[in-house]
Amino acid sequence: MNIAIAGGGSIGTQFAVHCAEKKHNVIIYTSNPTAFSTKLCTVNENSKITHFGEIKSATNDAAEAFSRADWIFVTVPQYRLAEMASIIFPYVKPGLKICLVPGAGGGEHFFSKCAERGAVIYGLQRVPAEARVLDYGRSVMTGKYTDKLRVAAFDPENTDDCADIASYLLGVPYESVPNYLSLTLAPSNAVLNVSRLYTLLKDYEESKTYIKIPLFYGEWDNESSETALKCDEEIAEIRDALDMFDLSMAGSLKEFYDCETPEELTERIRGAELSKGIPAPMAATAMGCIPNFTARCFMNDFGFGLSVYVQTAELLGIDAVTMKTVMKWYRSLPDVSLREFNYRDHGINNIDDLIKFYSA
């Protein structure tokens, strides 16, 4: 099978290793192909190699990457999904499988033209394991793999087939999710990251500096957990209002982290070895530490994470006070990118349009 990986970051490299390990022809589409070795591996937290594979090549030539692909894994940040959909579109043929990893952030809308041309669009609810680049273009370190992949195709008739192949490639059992909205409305990392950023920086104003750069996850606090769990409850209210769909497998933060209280969530997040050393998205200057508003978590998790939840709540007439407060704060910040997913760009102007789209 010819497999293309769109994106050469931690998840893209991890997926490339698994697919190449199964002896498929793998090409990575990346802006920095010369940095890649053809021999890639994943390692565990003890630096022991866990998976190894040899890819065919890495390239920045879209035709080389996608023209012969049978399967494409899209692992770029959500704010690049529209761009990537346009790049892939000329090479779409009937039966091509396009997997969005993860399946949130509006990808089902950006890739709808690919579906109209005959591609099968599906997504994973979450990545199979936390991962970070160890040696760019050569290796990534992964945490514990999930017990099950939750997989949904936009056309539910294709879900089992897509899930079966994804499970085989990644070596993780799967659960078929009945409706793609269970991916769109799953409380993802976006909920955690925006809650943490809001808690850390809600007092920020232009020219303000901070004494130090805190650890983003390693010094996670209960206030961040409280905000995240309130957002989680508001997303559950959205799902409850969409009771015409089976969203029972969308999950919750409490389920995913096996916690009931903010204190327990804080303990779980602080205890994640792979991420505990990651600093907050800030930069040290001669005057002090300042936020880095161009960091991926700002560009990705507000405009293509929280914004999707807030817009869905607005279509339903749900208050979602916490999420709207955090989104309003983000939009008020100086020098942030206000590029956001917008339902109206995809012909969804009211709740009936939304229901029709996900009933197709």
Tab-separated table of N, CA, C and O in Angstrom, residues 262-332:
chain	number	residue	atom	x	y	z
A	262	PRO	N	-10.963	18.632	40.388
A	262	PRO	CA	-9.843	19.400	39.831
A	262	PRO	C	-8.495	18.937	40.375
A	262	PRO	O	-7.499	18.880	39.640
A	263	GLU	N	-8.467	18.602	41.641
A	263	GLU	CA	-7.210	18.165	42.250
A	263	GLU	C	-6.697	16.882	41.612
A	263	GLU	O	-5.492	16.721	41.366
A	264	GLU	N	-7.607	15.961	41.334
A	264	GLU	CA	-7.202	14.706	40.690
A	264	GLU	C	-6.724	14.950	39.261
A	264	GLU	O	-5.746	14.340	38.815
A	265	LEU	N	-7.395	15.857	38.543
A	265	LEU	CA	-6.957	16.168	37.185
A	265	LEU	C	-5.566	16.802	37.212
A	265	LEU	O	-4.699	16.456	36.390
A	266	THR	N	-5.332	17.693	38.148
A	266	THR	CA	-4.007	18.311	38.292
A	266	THR	C	-2.939	17.254	38.515
A	266	THR	O	-1.862	17.280	37.900
A	267	GLU	N	-3.240	16.303	39.373
A	267	GLU	CA	-2.281	15.241	39.668
A	267	GLU	C	-1.976	14.408	38.419
A	267	GLU	O	-0.812	14.078	38.156
A	268	ARG	N	-3.015	14.092	37.638
A	268	ARG	CA	-2.800	13.295	36.422
A	268	ARG	C	-1.919	14.044	35.421
A	268	ARG	O	-1.008	13.471	34.822
A	269	ILE	N	-2.195	15.317	35.225
A	269	ILE	CA	-1.465	16.086	34.218
A	269	ILE	C	-0.024	16.320	34.666
A	269	ILE	O	0.915	16.181	33.878
A	270	ARG	N	0.163	16.644	35.917
A	270	ARG	CA	1.530	16.855	36.423
A	270	ARG	C	2.352	15.577	36.371
A	270	ARG	O	3.576	15.611	36.251
A	271	GLY	N	1.671	14.430	36.428
A	271	GLY	CA	2.384	13.155	36.486
A	271	GLY	C	2.767	12.590	35.139
A	271	GLY	O	3.422	11.545	35.074
A	272	ALA	N	2.382	13.253	34.039
A	272	ALA	CA	2.717	12.744	32.702
A	272	ALA	C	4.183	13.024	32.399
A	272	ALA	O	4.581	14.166	32.186
A	273	GLU	N	5.008	11.991	32.405
A	273	GLU	CA	6.458	12.157	32.303
A	273	GLU	C	6.894	12.830	31.002
A	273	GLU	O	7.800	13.645	30.978
A	274	LEU	N	6.230	12.480	29.902
A	274	LEU	CA	6.686	12.955	28.603
A	274	LEU	C	6.513	14.455	28.432
A	274	LEU	O	7.262	15.093	27.699
A	275	SER	N	5.532	15.041	29.116
A	275	SER	CA	5.221	16.453	28.894
A	275	SER	C	5.570	17.360	30.072
A	275	SER	O	5.504	18.581	29.940
A	276	LYS	N	5.968	16.806	31.192
A	276	LYS	CA	6.108	17.636	32.384
A	276	LYS	C	7.193	18.708	32.260
A	276	LYS	O	7.124	19.742	32.915
A	277	GLY	N	8.186	18.512	31.381
A	277	GLY	CA	9.264	19.493	31.250
A	277	GLY	C	9.005	20.574	30.217
A	277	GLY	O	9.848	21.465	30.015
A	278	ILE	N	7.842	20.549	29.556
A	278	ILE	CA	7.546	21.521	28.500
A	278	ILE	C	7.261	22.888	29.119
A	278	ILE	O	6.403	23.013	30.000
A	279	PRO	N	7.960	23.940	28.676
A	279	PRO	CA	7.715	25.272	29.231
A	279	PRO	C	6.459	25.898	28.651
A	279	PRO	O	5.982	25.507	27.570
A	280	ALA	N	5.915	26.883	29.343
A	280	ALA	CA	4.797	27.658	28.807
A	280	ALA	C	5.267	28.413	27.566
A	280	ALA	O	6.459	28.695	27.420
A	281	PRO	N	4.353	28.740	26.649
A	281	PRO	CA	4.749	29.438	25.414
A	281	PRO	C	5.087	30.904	25.686
A	281	PRO	O	4.281	31.810	25.456
A	282	MET	N	6.290	31.098	26.181
A	282	MET	CA	6.770	32.434	26.517
A	282	MET	C	8.217	32.563	26.069
A	282	MET	O	8.881	31.567	25.773
A	283	ALA	N	8.691	33.778	25.994
A	283	ALA	CA	10.069	34.047	25.584
A	283	ALA	C	10.724	34.972	26.593
A	283	ALA	O	10.087	35.883	27.137
A	284	ALA	N	12.007	34.715	26.860
A	284	ALA	CA	12.767	35.572	27.780
A	284	ALA	C	13.359	36.747	27.004
A	284	ALA	O	13.950	36.566	25.941
A	285	THR	N	13.181	37.938	27.518
A	285	THR	CA	13.762	39.140	26.919
A	285	THR	C	14.568	39.873	27.982
A	285	THR	O	14.550	39.504	29.172
A	286	ALA	N	15.251	40.924	27.575
A	286	ALA	CA	16.052	41.706	28.521
A	286	ALA	C	15.181	42.353	29.586
A	286	ALA	O	15.639	42.626	30.705
A	287	MET	N	13.912	42.585	29.254
A	287	MET	CA	13.000	43.247	30.195
A	287	MET	C	12.227	42.254	31.060
A	287	MET	O	11.589	42.653	32.029
A	288	GLY	N	12.271	40.977	30.712
A	288	GLY	CA	11.503	39.964	31.431
A	288	GLY	C	10.901	38.975	30.464
A	288	GLY	O	11.208	38.984	29.269
A	289	CYS	N	10.017	38.119	30.947
A	289	CYS	CA	9.418	37.079	30.108
A	289	CYS	C	8.074	37.547	29.565
A	289	CYS	O	7.269	38.136	30.293
A	290	ILE	N	7.844	37.275	28.290
A	290	ILE	CA	6.612	37.699	27.635
A	290	ILE	C	5.974	36.523	26.900
A	290	ILE	O	6.664	35.594	26.489
A	291	PRO	N	4.639	36.551	26.731
A	291	PRO	CA	3.971	35.469	25.997
A	291	PRO	C	4.407	35.448	24.532
A	291	PRO	O	4.663	36.484	23.926
A	292	ASN	N	4.456	34.237	23.975
A	292	ASN	CA	4.741	34.064	22.557
A	292	ASN	C	3.426	33.734	21.857
A	292	ASN	O	3.020	32.578	21.774
A	293	PHE	N	2.764	34.763	21.349
A	293	PHE	CA	1.445	34.570	20.764
A	293	PHE	C	1.473	33.872	19.408
A	293	PHE	O	0.431	33.561	18.852
A	294	THR	N	2.663	33.639	18.866
A	294	THR	CA	2.769	32.887	17.614
A	294	THR	C	2.958	31.391	17.869
A	294	THR	O	3.069	30.610	16.928
A	295	ALA	N	3.009	30.988	19.139
A	295	ALA	CA	3.172	29.575	19.477
A	295	ALA	C	1.982	28.770	18.958
A	295	ALA	O	0.854	29.265	18.867
A	296	ARG	N	2.245	27.523	18.649
A	296	ARG	CA	1.226	26.659	18.049
A	296	ARG	C	-0.032	26.573	18.902
A	296	ARG	O	-1.145	26.575	18.376
A	297	CYS	N	0.097	26.512	20.217
A	297	CYS	CA	-1.090	26.341	21.059
A	297	CYS	C	-2.009	27.555	20.995
A	297	CYS	O	-3.228	27.419	21.156
A	298	PHE	N	-1.451	28.747	20.773
A	298	PHE	CA	-2.309	29.910	20.571
A	298	PHE	C	-3.004	29.822	19.215
A	298	PHE	O	-4.219	29.992	19.108
A	299	MET	N	-2.239	29.566	18.162
A	299	MET	CA	-2.778	29.575	16.807
A	299	MET	C	-3.756	28.433	16.569
A	299	MET	O	-4.716	28.557	15.812
A	300	ASN	N	-3.531	27.312	17.230
A	300	ASN	CA	-4.303	26.104	16.966
A	300	ASN	C	-5.503	25.958	17.883
A	300	ASN	O	-6.631	25.765	17.435
A	301	ASP	N	-5.269	26.037	19.174
A	301	ASP	CA	-6.252	25.564	20.143
A	301	ASP	C	-7.383	26.542	20.412
A	301	ASP	O	-8.447	26.141	20.894
A	302	PHE	N	-7.181	27.810	20.113
A	302	PHE	CA	-8.287	28.757	20.239
A	302	PHE	C	-9.111	28.798	18.948
A	302	PHE	O	-10.301	28.492	18.951
A	303	GLY	N	-8.467	29.157	17.829
A	303	GLY	CA	-9.205	29.353	16.589
A	303	GLY	C	-9.762	28.097	15.963
A	303	GLY	O	-10.754	28.149	15.223
A	304	PHE	N	-9.145	26.939	16.242
A	304	PHE	CA	-9.580	25.696	15.610
A	304	PHE	C	-9.893	24.621	16.647
A	304	PHE	O	-9.965	23.440	16.324
A	305	GLY	N	-10.079	25.038	17.873
A	305	GLY	CA	-10.473	24.143	18.947
A	305	GLY	C	-11.630	24.757	19.705
A	305	GLY	O	-12.803	24.449	19.473
A	306	LEU	N	-11.306	25.708	20.573
A	306	LEU	CA	-12.341	26.349	21.391
A	306	LEU	C	-13.394	27.036	20.531
A	306	LEU	O	-14.583	27.005	20.846
A	307	SER	N	-12.972	27.652	19.432
A	307	SER	CA	-13.919	28.352	18.567
A	307	SER	C	-15.003	27.422	18.029
A	307	SER	O	-16.169	27.821	17.897
A	308	VAL	N	-14.648	26.179	17.714
A	308	VAL	CA	-15.637	25.221	17.197
A	308	VAL	C	-16.692	24.943	18.264
A	308	VAL	O	-17.899	24.924	17.984
A	309	TYR	N	-16.243	24.731	19.502
A	309	TYR	CA	-17.190	24.477	20.594
A	309	TYR	C	-18.104	25.684	20.809
A	309	TYR	O	-19.322	25.538	20.960
A	310	VAL	N	-17.520	26.885	20.848
A	310	VAL	CA	-18.292	28.093	21.120
A	310	VAL	C	-19.309	28.340	20.014
A	310	VAL	O	-20.480	28.662	20.287
A	311	GLN	N	-18.905	28.192	18.759
A	311	GLN	CA	-19.845	28.414	17.657
A	311	GLN	C	-20.987	27.402	17.687
A	311	GLN	O	-22.139	27.741	17.403
A	312	THR	N	-20.677	26.156	18.034
A	312	THR	CA	-21.735	25.142	18.124
A	312	THR	C	-22.709	25.494	19.230
A	312	THR	O	-23.931	25.368	19.063
A	313	ALA	N	-22.184	25.960	20.366
A	313	ALA	CA	-23.052	26.393	21.464
A	313	ALA	C	-23.952	27.541	21.020
A	313	ALA	O	-25.153	27.576	21.341
A	314	GLU	N	-23.396	28.477	20.280
A	314	GLU	CA	-24.179	29.626	19.814
A	314	GLU	C	-25.292	29.193	18.867
A	314	GLU	O	-26.417	29.707	18.936
A	315	LEU	N	-25.006	28.237	17.984
A	315	LEU	CA	-26.053	27.736	17.082
A	315	LEU	C	-27.193	27.104	17.862
A	315	LEU	O	-28.355	27.156	17.441
A	316	LEU	N	-26.863	26.498	19.013
A	316	LEU	CA	-27.861	25.817	19.838
A	316	LEU	C	-28.510	26.742	20.865
A	316	LEU	O	-29.454	26.344	21.543
A	317	GLY	N	-28.007	27.955	21.018
A	317	GLY	CA	-28.531	28.872	22.028
A	317	GLY	C	-28.110	28.514	23.437
A	317	GLY	O	-28.807	28.839	24.408
A	318	ILE	N	-26.950	27.862	23.574
A	318	ILE	CA	-26.427	27.462	24.887
A	318	ILE	C	-25.435	28.513	25.376
A	318	ILE	O	-24.589	28.992	24.609
A	319	ASP	N	-25.495	28.870	26.641
A	319	ASP	CA	-24.674	29.959	27.184
A	319	ASP	C	-23.179	29.681	27.107
A	319	ASP	O	-22.405	30.526	26.679
A	320	ALA	N	-22.747	28.500	27.576
A	320	ALA	CA	-21.317	28.133	27.575
A	320	ALA	C	-20.468	29.284	28.112
A	320	ALA	O	-19.517	29.743	27.476
A	321	VAL	N	-20.803	29.728	29.317
A	321	VAL	CA	-20.211	30.944	29.882
A	321	VAL	C	-18.692	30.862	29.987
A	321	VAL	O	-17.975	31.799	29.622
A	322	THR	N	-18.182	29.748	30.473
A	322	THR	CA	-16.730	29.630	30.669
A	322	THR	C	-15.994	29.678	29.336
A	322	THR	O	-15.017	30.423	29.176
A	323	MET	N	-16.450	28.900	28.372
A	323	MET	CA	-15.755	28.876	27.081
A	323	MET	C	-15.836	30.228	26.380
A	323	MET	O	-14.857	30.680	25.776
A	324	LYS	N	-16.976	30.893	26.469
A	324	LYS	CA	-17.103	32.208	25.838
A	324	LYS	C	-16.217	33.239	26.533
A	324	LYS	O	-15.648	34.126	25.880
A	325	THR	N	-16.080	33.131	27.838
A	325	THR	CA	-15.203	34.045	28.577
A	325	THR	C	-13.757	33.876	28.142
A	325	THR	O	-13.042	34.857	27.904
A	326	VAL	N	-13.323	32.621	28.030
A	326	VAL	CA	-11.940	32.349	27.613
A	326	VAL	C	-11.720	32.802	26.169
A	326	VAL	O	-10.679	33.389	25.847
A	327	MET	N	-12.695	32.562	25.302
A	327	MET	CA	-12.559	32.969	23.896
A	327	MET	C	-12.531	34.487	23.777
A	327	MET	O	-11.749	35.040	22.985
A	328	LYS	N	-13.341	35.169	24.540
A	328	LYS	CA	-13.354	36.639	24.515
A	328	LYS	C	-12.011	37.188	24.966
A	328	LYS	O	-11.483	38.154	24.395
A	329	TRP	N	-11.445	36.564	26.002
A	329	TRP	CA	-10.119	36.993	26.478
A	329	TRP	C	-9.083	36.834	25.377
A	329	TRP	O	-8.296	37.747	25.118
A	330	TYR	N	-9.106	35.702	24.698
A	330	TYR	CA	-8.127	35.461	23.631
A	330	TYR	C	-8.251	36.511	22.531
A	330	TYR	O	-7.245	37.058	22.066
A	331	ARG	N	-9.478	36.804	22.125
A	331	ARG	CA	-9.678	37.762	21.033
A	331	ARG	C	-9.268	39.179	21.424
A	331	ARG	O	-9.037	40.017	20.552
A	332	SER	N	-9.165	39.436	22.714
A	332	SER	CA	-8.783	40.781	23.167
A	332	SER	C	-7.272	40.974	23.258
A	332	SER	O	-6.798	42.099	23.461
